[in-house]
N, CA, C and O atoms as a DFTB+ gen file, in Angstrom:
592 C
 N C O
     1  1     -15.975      15.838      27.119
     2  2     -16.205      14.710      27.992
     3  2     -15.103      13.660      27.853
     4  3     -15.028      12.750      28.677
     5  1     -14.244      13.760      26.832
     6  2     -13.174      12.791      26.641
     7  2     -11.822      13.304      27.140
     8  3     -10.802      12.645      26.940
     9  1     -11.804      14.468      27.784
    10  2     -10.553      15.080      28.211
    11  2     -10.531      15.287      29.713
    12  3     -11.579      15.355      30.355
    13  1      -9.323      15.386      30.275
    14  2      -9.176      15.709      31.685
    15  2      -7.801      16.317      31.896
    16  3      -6.916      16.190      31.050
    17  1      -7.631      16.981      33.037
    18  2      -6.339      17.537      33.436
    19  2      -5.950      16.850      34.731
    20  3      -6.721      16.847      35.690
    21  1      -4.776      16.276      34.765
    22  2      -4.245      15.694      35.982
    23  2      -3.428      16.772      36.678
    24  3      -2.440      17.259      36.129
    25  1      -3.835      17.139      37.871
    26  2      -3.207      18.240      38.596
    27  2      -2.750      17.709      39.946
    28  3      -3.574      17.303      40.765
    29  1      -1.452      17.709      40.183
    30  2      -0.893      17.150      41.405
    31  2       0.067      18.162      42.037
    32  3       1.283      18.034      41.894
    33  1      -0.479      19.174      42.740
    34  2       0.397      20.192      43.320
    35  2       1.252      19.636      44.452
    36  3       0.891      18.655      45.102
    37  1       2.390      20.281      44.671
    38  2       3.323      19.873      45.733
    39  2       2.665      20.035      47.106
    40  3       2.794      19.166      47.968
    41  1       1.963      21.148      47.301
    42  2       1.265      21.414      48.554
    43  2      -0.240      21.269      48.328
    44  3      -0.688      21.020      47.209
    45  1      -1.005      21.425      49.394
    46  2      -2.458      21.309      49.281
    47  2      -3.014      22.387      48.359
    48  3      -3.937      22.136      47.583
    49  1      -2.449      23.586      48.447
    50  2      -2.821      24.668      47.538
    51  2      -1.589      25.056      46.746
    52  3      -0.463      24.793      47.168
    53  1      -1.800      25.681      45.597
    54  2      -0.677      25.923      44.700
    55  2      -0.835      27.235      43.949
    56  3      -1.929      27.795      43.869
    57  1       0.275      27.713      43.401
    58  2       0.286      28.917      42.592
    59  2       0.192      28.641      41.110
    60  3       0.307      29.569      40.309
    61  1      -0.011      27.410      40.721
    62  2      -0.197      27.076      39.308
    63  2      -1.690      26.927      39.057
    64  3      -2.421      26.392      39.890
    65  1      -2.133      27.406      37.896
    66  2      -3.539      27.170      37.591
    67  2      -3.746      27.001      36.099
    68  3      -2.960      27.457      35.270
    69  1      -4.835      26.328      35.801
    70  2      -5.294      26.097      34.440
    71  2      -6.682      26.697      34.368
    72  3      -7.499      26.477      35.262
    73  1      -6.958      27.445      33.326
    74  2      -8.251      28.121      33.200
    75  2      -8.784      27.909      31.796
    76  3      -8.025      27.885      30.828
    77  1     -10.083      27.758      31.696
    78  2     -10.723      27.496      30.412
    79  2     -12.111      28.117      30.425
    80  3     -12.810      28.063      31.436
    81  1     -12.504      28.700      29.315
    82  2     -13.887      29.138      29.137
    83  2     -14.223      29.116      27.656
    84  3     -13.336      29.128      26.802
    85  1     -15.494      29.086      27.371
    86  2     -15.978      29.029      25.999
    87  2     -16.975      30.165      25.809
    88  3     -17.831      30.390      26.663
    89  1     -16.867      30.885      24.689
    90  2     -17.789      31.983      24.438
    91  2     -18.323      31.915      23.005
    92  3     -17.649      31.436      22.093
    93  1     -19.522      32.395      22.841
    94  2     -20.130      32.596      21.529
    95  2     -20.475      34.068      21.442
    96  3     -21.204      34.583      22.290
    97  1     -19.965      34.753      20.434
    98  2     -20.296      36.161      20.265
    99  2     -20.098      36.584      18.821
   100  3     -19.915      35.742      17.942
   101  1     -20.133      37.858      18.582
   102  2     -19.903      38.427      17.250
   103  2     -18.606      39.213      17.278
   104  3     -18.338      39.940      18.234
   105  1     -17.796      39.070      16.228
   106  2     -16.556      39.838      16.157
   107  2     -16.860      41.256      15.678
   108  3     -18.027      41.608      15.507
   109  1     -15.838      42.069      15.459
   110  2     -16.004      43.455      15.043
   111  2     -16.714      43.617      13.717
   112  3     -17.273      44.679      13.446
   113  1     -16.706      42.583      12.880
   114  2     -17.374      42.633      11.580
   115  2     -18.776      42.027      11.613
   116  3     -19.424      41.895      10.574
   117  1     -19.240      41.662      12.800
   118  2     -20.569      41.077      12.918
   119  2     -20.622      39.592      12.644
   120  3     -21.704      39.004      12.634
   121  1     -19.462      38.966      12.420
   122  2     -19.404      37.529      12.152
   123  2     -19.482      36.745      13.468
   124  3     -18.939      37.165      14.490
   125  1     -20.162      35.611      13.421
   126  2     -20.276      34.752      14.598
   127  2     -18.923      34.142      14.941
   128  3     -18.185      33.715      14.052
   129  1     -18.602      34.103      16.222
   130  2     -17.377      33.448      16.697
   131  2     -17.738      32.444      17.784
   132  3     -18.551      32.729      18.663
   133  1     -17.137      31.289      17.714
   134  2     -17.225      30.291      18.781
   135  2     -15.789      30.079      19.238
   136  3     -15.021      29.368      18.590
   137  1     -15.434      30.699      20.354
   138  2     -14.053      30.674      20.827
   139  2     -13.915      29.889      22.116
   140  3     -14.792      29.923      22.980
   141  1     -12.799      29.181      22.232
   142  2     -12.400      28.564      23.488
   143  2     -11.140      29.278      23.939
   144  3     -10.178      29.385      23.179
   145  1     -11.141      29.762      25.161
   146  2      -9.979      30.410      25.767
   147  2      -9.314      29.446      26.734
   148  3      -9.987      28.775      27.517
   149  1      -7.995      29.382      26.676
   150  2      -7.212      28.575      27.601
   151  2      -6.130      29.449      28.224
   152  3      -5.571      30.323      27.561
   153  1      -5.844      29.213      29.473
   154  2      -4.722      29.884      30.124
   155  2      -4.041      28.870      31.033
   156  3      -4.698      28.117      31.751
   157  1      -2.721      28.864      30.988
   158  2      -1.907      28.079      31.912
   159  2      -0.972      29.073      32.568
   160  3      -0.296      29.838      31.880
   161  1      -0.924      29.071      33.902
   162  2      -0.135      30.078      34.607
   163  2       0.627      29.487      35.779
   164  3       0.182      28.535      36.420
   165  1       1.770      30.066      36.040
   166  2       2.610      29.728      37.187
   167  2       2.819      31.026      37.955
   168  3       3.553      31.909      37.511
   169  1       2.170      31.133      39.110
   170  2       2.233      32.355      39.901
   171  2       3.430      32.315      40.844
   172  3       3.879      31.248      41.261
   173  1       3.938      33.512      41.171
   174  2       5.023      33.575      42.144
   175  2       4.479      33.173      43.505
   176  3       3.318      33.431      43.825
   177  1       5.314      32.550      44.286
   178  2       4.913      32.116      45.614
   179  2       4.465      30.669      45.611
   180  3       3.986      30.153      44.602
   181  1       4.626      30.027      46.746
   182  2       4.194      28.641      46.929
   183  2       3.114      28.620      47.996
   184  3       3.007      29.544      48.802
   185  1       2.323      27.571      47.996
   186  2       1.300      27.425      49.019
   187  2       0.265      28.528      48.953
   188  3      -0.239      28.861      47.880
   189  1      -0.050      29.092      50.112
   190  2      -1.117      30.092      50.212
   191  2      -0.840      31.348      49.386
   192  3      -1.751      31.808      48.698
   193  1       0.375      31.938      49.412
   194  2       0.601      33.131      48.569
   195  2       0.383      32.853      47.077
   196  3      -0.220      33.662      46.372
   197  1       0.870      31.717      46.610
   198  2       0.671      31.365      45.210
   199  2      -0.791      31.122      44.886
   200  3      -1.270      31.520      43.824
   201  1      -1.507      30.468      45.800
   202  2      -2.932      30.210      45.600
   203  2      -3.715      31.516      45.564
   204  3      -4.672      31.649      44.801
   205  1      -3.311      32.477      46.386
   206  2      -3.949      33.793      46.387
   207  2      -3.776      34.458      45.022
   208  3      -4.720      35.030      44.478
   209  1      -2.569      34.378      44.479
   210  2      -2.307      34.941      43.152
   211  2      -3.158      34.229      42.095
   212  3      -3.677      34.868      41.180
   213  1      -3.297      32.918      42.223
   214  2      -4.115      32.144      41.283
   215  2      -5.567      32.597      41.316
   216  3      -6.192      32.758      40.268
   217  1      -6.106      32.805      42.515
   218  2      -7.494      33.254      42.638
   219  2      -7.698      34.614      41.978
   220  3      -8.682      34.823      41.269
   221  1      -6.769      35.536      42.213
   222  2      -6.869      36.859      41.594
   223  2      -6.807      36.714      40.069
   224  3      -7.605      37.318      39.352
   225  1      -5.855      35.910      39.576
   226  2      -5.702      35.717      38.133
   227  2      -6.943      35.147      37.487
   228  3      -7.374      35.637      36.443
   229  1      -7.533      34.114      38.089
   230  2      -8.739      33.508      37.517
   231  2      -9.921      34.470      37.549
   232  3     -10.715      34.509      36.610
   233  1     -10.041      35.246      38.624
   234  2     -11.120      36.243      38.717
   235  2     -10.983      37.269      37.599
   236  3     -11.968      37.614      36.946
   237  1      -9.768      37.756      37.378
   238  2      -9.543      38.765      36.338
   239  2      -9.797      38.176      34.952
   240  3     -10.386      38.842      34.101
   241  1      -9.366      36.946      34.715
   242  2      -9.617      36.316      33.415
   243  2     -11.113      36.165      33.151
   244  3     -11.575      36.438      32.043
   245  1     -11.866      35.737      34.146
   246  2     -13.321      35.627      33.980
   247  2     -13.936      36.983      33.663
   248  3     -14.795      37.097      32.788
   249  1     -13.494      38.003      34.376
   250  2     -13.995      39.360      34.144
   251  2     -13.648      39.831      32.730
   252  3     -14.471      40.448      32.054
   253  1     -12.435      39.537      32.296
   254  2     -11.964      39.979      30.987
   255  2     -12.835      39.439      29.868
   256  3     -13.310      40.199      29.024
   257  1     -13.042      38.156      29.856
   258  2     -13.730      37.504      28.741
   259  2     -15.245      37.624      28.848
   260  3     -15.921      37.880      27.852
   261  1     -15.771      37.444      30.036
   262  2     -17.225      37.374      30.175
   263  2     -17.885      38.728      30.382
   264  3     -19.007      38.933      29.916
   265  1     -17.227      39.660      31.065
   266  2     -17.851      40.945      31.335
   267  2     -17.378      42.042      30.391
   268  3     -18.165      42.911      30.014
   269  1     -16.113      42.017      30.005
   270  2     -15.575      43.067      29.148
   271  2     -15.649      42.694      27.668
   272  3     -15.343      43.519      26.808
   273  1     -16.047      41.475      27.366
   274  2     -16.248      41.028      25.991
   275  2     -14.955      41.075      25.170
   276  3     -14.976      41.415      23.987
   277  1     -13.849      40.738      25.797
   278  2     -12.557      40.680      25.103
   279  2     -12.443      39.315      24.446
   280  3     -12.728      38.299      25.080
   281  1     -12.031      39.276      23.185
   282  2     -11.935      37.985      22.495
   283  2     -10.573      37.778      21.855
   284  3     -10.457      37.047      20.871
   285  1      -9.543      38.410      22.397
   286  2      -8.196      38.278      21.868
   287  2      -7.246      37.909      23.000
   288  3      -7.307      38.515      24.070
   289  1      -6.367      36.924      22.790
   290  2      -5.398      36.591      23.831
   291  2      -4.522      37.784      24.222
   292  3      -4.218      37.964      25.401
   293  1      -4.114      38.599      23.248
   294  2      -3.258      39.758      23.548
   295  2      -3.989      40.757      24.438
   296  3      -3.425      41.245      25.418
   297  1      -5.243      41.064      24.103
   298  2      -6.025      41.986      24.932
   299  2      -6.256      41.397      26.319
   300  3      -6.196      42.119      27.314
   301  1      -6.518      40.094      26.395
   302  2      -6.734      39.439      27.678
   303  2      -5.487      39.516      28.538
   304  3      -5.573      39.796      29.734
   305  1      -4.324      39.269      27.938
   306  2      -3.075      39.301      28.685
   307  2      -2.761      40.715      29.167
   308  3      -2.315      40.901      30.299
   309  1      -2.991      41.709      28.312
   310  2      -2.756      43.100      28.709
   311  2      -3.660      43.494      29.868
   312  3      -3.212      44.129      30.822
   313  1      -4.925      43.119      29.785
   314  2      -5.870      43.446      30.858
   315  2      -5.485      42.711      32.144
   316  3      -5.508      43.296      33.227
   317  1      -5.133      41.430      32.023
   318  2      -4.702      40.658      33.186
   319  2      -3.494      41.320      33.852
   320  3      -3.458      41.452      35.076
   321  1      -2.518      41.729      33.068
   322  2      -1.322      42.365      33.596
   323  2      -1.662      43.653      34.351
   324  3      -1.209      43.850      35.479
   325  1      -2.448      44.518      33.737
   326  2      -2.799      45.800      34.356
   327  2      -3.632      45.600      35.622
   328  3      -3.379      46.238      36.644
   329  1      -4.623      44.715      35.551
   330  2      -5.491      44.494      36.708
   331  2      -4.771      43.794      37.851
   332  3      -5.041      44.074      39.019
   333  1      -3.853      42.883      37.522
   334  2      -3.078      42.203      38.561
   335  2      -2.235      43.229      39.320
   336  3      -2.200      43.225      40.550
   337  1      -1.561      44.103      38.579
   338  2      -0.740      45.145      39.212
   339  2      -1.614      46.040      40.087
   340  3      -1.257      46.334      41.228
   341  1      -2.760      46.473      39.554
   342  2      -3.658      47.342      40.327
   343  2      -4.190      46.637      41.571
   344  3      -4.262      47.245      42.639
   345  1      -4.563      45.366      41.449
   346  2      -5.096      44.615      42.590
   347  2      -4.077      44.490      43.708
   348  3      -4.416      44.612      44.885
   349  1      -2.830      44.249      43.337
   350  2      -1.795      44.041      44.344
   351  2      -1.263      45.346      44.934
   352  3      -0.680      45.344      46.018
   353  1      -1.460      46.452      44.231
   354  2      -0.862      47.713      44.662
   355  2      -1.874      48.826      44.911
   356  3      -1.509      50.001      44.941
   357  1      -3.127      48.465      45.087
   358  2      -4.183      49.462      45.256
   359  2      -3.887      50.432      46.395
   360  3      -4.136      51.631      46.270
   361  1      -3.365      49.928      47.486
   362  2      -3.122      50.774      48.660
   363  2      -1.639      50.851      49.001
   364  3      -1.282      51.122      50.148
   365  1      -0.784      50.619      48.030
   366  2       0.669      50.635      48.275
   367  2       1.250      52.009      47.981
   368  3       0.781      52.740      47.109
   369  1       2.279      52.327      48.736
   370  2       3.041      53.542      48.447
   371  2       4.003      53.242      47.312
   372  3       4.289      52.081      47.020
   373  1       4.496      54.281      46.678
   374  2       5.423      54.160      45.542
   375  2       6.655      53.328      45.898
   376  3       7.174      52.597      45.054
   377  1       7.126      53.434      47.142
   378  2       8.352      52.733      47.543
   379  2       8.106      51.313      48.055
   380  3       9.050      50.627      48.447
   381  1       6.853      50.869      48.056
   382  2       6.572      49.517      48.565
   383  2       5.638      48.746      47.629
   384  3       4.759      48.017      48.087
   385  1       5.829      48.908      46.328
   386  2       4.985      48.210      45.365
   387  2       5.250      46.711      45.385
   388  3       6.391      46.273      45.534
   389  1       4.198      45.939      45.236
   390  2       4.306      44.484      45.154
   391  2       4.684      44.133      43.723
   392  3       4.040      44.583      42.776
   393  1       5.727      43.332      43.569
   394  2       6.183      42.966      42.224
   395  2       5.945      41.489      41.915
   396  3       6.501      40.960      40.952
   397  1       5.126      40.826      42.723
   398  2       4.778      39.444      42.426
   399  2       3.933      39.404      41.161
   400  3       3.344      40.407      40.757
   401  1       3.886      38.259      40.558
   402  2       3.113      38.130      39.335
   403  2       3.010      36.690      38.910
   404  3       2.964      35.782      39.739
   405  1       2.972      36.486      37.588
   406  2       2.838      35.128      37.080
   407  2       3.419      35.043      35.674
   408  3       3.455      36.022      34.929
   409  1       3.864      33.863      35.346
   410  2       4.198      33.533      33.968
   411  2       2.962      32.835      33.422
   412  3       2.466      31.880      34.020
   413  1       2.468      33.309      32.296
   414  2       1.223      32.751      31.781
   415  2       1.221      32.735      30.259
   416  3       1.921      33.507      29.603
   417  1       0.427      31.849      29.733
   418  2       0.157      31.812      28.295
   419  2      -1.360      31.740      28.136
   420  3      -2.039      30.972      28.817
   421  1      -1.867      32.555      27.225
   422  2      -3.290      32.532      26.907
   423  2      -3.416      32.250      25.416
   424  3      -2.739      32.873      24.599
   425  1      -4.273      31.321      25.073
   426  2      -4.518      31.071      23.652
   427  2      -5.981      30.758      23.433
   428  3      -6.694      30.359      24.354
   429  1      -6.416      30.945      22.203
   430  2      -7.808      30.673      21.851
   431  2      -7.859      29.707      20.680
   432  3      -6.920      29.592      19.892
   433  1      -8.971      29.027      20.597
   434  2      -9.295      28.231      19.420
   435  2     -10.582      28.813      18.866
   436  3     -11.590      28.899      19.568
   437  1     -10.542      29.211      17.606
   438  2     -11.705      29.755      16.914
   439  2     -12.239      28.661      16.000
   440  3     -11.620      28.339      14.986
   441  1     -13.376      28.096      16.352
   442  2     -13.910      26.960      15.615
   443  2     -14.394      27.336      14.216
   444  3     -14.613      26.465      13.375
   445  1     -14.559      28.624      13.973
   446  2     -14.991      29.060      12.644
   447  2     -13.832      29.002      11.641
   448  3     -14.073      28.983      10.434
   449  1     -12.574      28.976      12.117
   450  2     -11.414      28.974      11.209
   451  2     -10.602      27.691      11.299
   452  3      -9.482      27.644      10.790
   453  1     -11.127      26.660      11.924
   454  2     -10.377      25.415      12.087
   455  2     -10.216      24.621      10.799
   456  3      -9.339      23.762      10.711
   457  1     -11.027      24.889       9.825
   458  2     -11.045      24.062       8.629
   459  2      -9.759      24.117       7.824
   460  3      -9.500      23.199       7.046
   461  1      -8.933      25.159       7.976
   462  2      -7.701      25.250       7.188
   463  2      -6.509      24.566       7.880
   464  3      -5.396      24.607       7.355
   465  1      -6.723      23.944       9.040
   466  2      -5.685      23.205       9.763
   467  2      -4.437      24.067       9.991
   468  3      -3.308      23.612       9.812
   469  1      -4.668      25.309      10.386
   470  2      -3.571      26.244      10.648
   471  2      -3.872      27.015      11.928
   472  3      -5.006      27.040      12.405
   473  1      -2.849      27.633      12.463
   474  2      -2.986      28.465      13.652
   475  2      -2.420      29.845      13.341
   476  3      -1.558      29.995      12.475
   477  1      -2.912      30.842      14.054
   478  2      -2.368      32.194      13.939
   479  2      -1.359      32.368      15.063
   480  3      -1.683      32.183      16.236
   481  1      -0.150      32.720      14.699
   482  2       0.905      32.942      15.697
   483  2       1.276      34.408      15.646
   484  3       1.532      34.965      14.579
   485  1       1.301      35.036      16.838
   486  2       1.657      36.450      16.928
   487  2       3.013      36.596      17.597
   488  3       3.313      35.918      18.580
   489  1       3.821      37.484      17.053
   490  2       5.097      37.837      17.682
   491  2       4.798      38.668      18.921
   492  3       4.001      39.604      18.867
   493  1       5.433      38.329      20.032
   494  2       5.165      39.005      21.296
   495  2       5.458      40.497      21.247
   496  3       4.638      41.299      21.695
   497  1       6.604      40.883      20.714
   498  2       7.022      42.277      20.773
   499  2       6.354      43.147      19.719
   500  3       5.987      44.287      20.004
   501  1       6.189      42.632      18.512
   502  2       5.642      43.446      17.425
   503  2       4.150      43.217      17.216
   504  3       3.486      44.028      16.570
   505  1       3.623      42.137      17.747
   506  2       2.236      41.722      17.561
   507  2       1.914      41.441      16.096
   508  3       0.744      41.361      15.721
   509  1       2.959      41.289      15.260
   510  2       2.707      40.862      13.879
   511  2       2.238      39.409      13.933
   512  3       2.602      38.671      14.848
   513  1       1.451      39.008      12.977
   514  2       0.896      37.659      13.026
   515  2       0.961      37.004      11.657
   516  3       1.015      37.666      10.621
   517  1       0.952      35.681      11.694
   518  2       0.881      34.920      10.449
   519  2       0.207      33.587      10.717
   520  3       0.233      33.073      11.836
   521  1      -0.395      33.036       9.674
   522  2      -1.014      31.724       9.760
   523  2       0.049      30.679       9.455
   524  3       0.780      30.798       8.471
   525  1       0.134      29.663      10.291
   526  2       1.116      28.592      10.123
   527  2       0.355      27.267      10.164
   528  3      -0.458      27.041      11.060
   529  1       0.619      26.406       9.204
   530  2      -0.015      25.088       9.185
   531  2       0.354      24.343      10.465
   532  3       1.490      24.426      10.933
   533  1      -0.602      23.622      11.024
   534  2      -0.376      22.938      12.298
   535  2       0.834      22.020      12.224
   536  3       1.602      21.943      13.183
   537  1       1.023      21.323      11.112
   538  2       2.169      20.413      11.010
   539  2       3.495      21.153      10.816
   540  3       4.549      20.516      10.795
   541  1       3.467      22.483      10.674
   542  2       4.686      23.275      10.504
   543  2       5.023      24.126      11.740
   544  3       6.022      24.845      11.733
   545  1       4.211      24.053      12.788
   546  2       4.426      24.897      13.971
   547  2       5.769      24.606      14.629
   548  3       6.482      25.533      15.012
   549  1       6.122      23.332      14.767
   550  2       7.393      22.989      15.414
   551  2       8.568      23.587      14.644
   552  3       9.468      24.166      15.253
   553  1       8.575      23.460      13.338
   554  2       9.650      24.028      12.519
   555  2       9.660      25.557      12.604
   556  3      10.728      26.169      12.583
   557  1       8.491      26.172      12.697
   558  2       8.401      27.632      12.803
   559  2       8.962      28.110      14.139
   560  3       9.647      29.131      14.201
   561  1       8.667      27.359      15.220
   562  2       9.102      27.766      16.562
   563  2      10.576      27.453      16.848
   564  3      11.228      28.204      17.573
   565  1      11.105      26.373      16.298
   566  2      12.439      25.885      16.660
   567  2      13.513      26.970      16.631
   568  3      14.224      27.116      17.625
   569  1      13.676      27.734      15.561
   570  2      14.734      28.740      15.565
   571  2      14.488      29.872      16.555
   572  3      15.434      30.537      16.979
   573  1      13.239      30.099      16.925
   574  2      12.923      31.170      17.862
   575  2      13.178      30.753      19.306
   576  3      13.294      31.607      20.185
   577  1      13.265      29.465      19.555
   578  2      13.434      28.969      20.927
   579  2      14.886      28.588      21.255
   580  3      15.161      28.092      22.348
   581  1      15.806      28.814      20.324
   582  2      17.208      28.513      20.597
   583  2      17.678      29.279      21.814
   584  3      17.451      30.485      21.914
   585  1      18.324      28.604      22.732
   586  2      18.870      29.251      23.911
   587  2      17.880      29.409      25.057
   588  3      18.235      29.942      26.108
   589  1      16.660      28.958      24.873
   590  2      15.668      29.087      25.957
   591  2      15.841      27.984      26.969
   592  3      15.100      27.926      27.950
């Protein structure tokens, strides 16, 4: 109740979207999880085409977390990628595939592990992960973002 998002798209509709959901479930070990999922995305296209991509993306994200019981950002992103491609190319021939998409980031907050004031960061290519203290995240990321 103390937070808000200020969203001011260039056009009436836009290809950028912010998505959030909260779930309570059990992890693979039977432990209770209280997770918040966040996604920020920039879809290809402006106006109506971008808004169409946003609608598809939000629908797939809702399906991923709420119906398929996925509780990992990596699994959510993989499912989003596969379903987005399938949705856009369901009736396309091999030589006319749609290559539109989105740049997106998905992250979760697990309230059961917040007490150590650290975050789990996963390498995109290797999916290796490590816990990094919140006050050390900037120093951890800085050398990886050189040249971006």
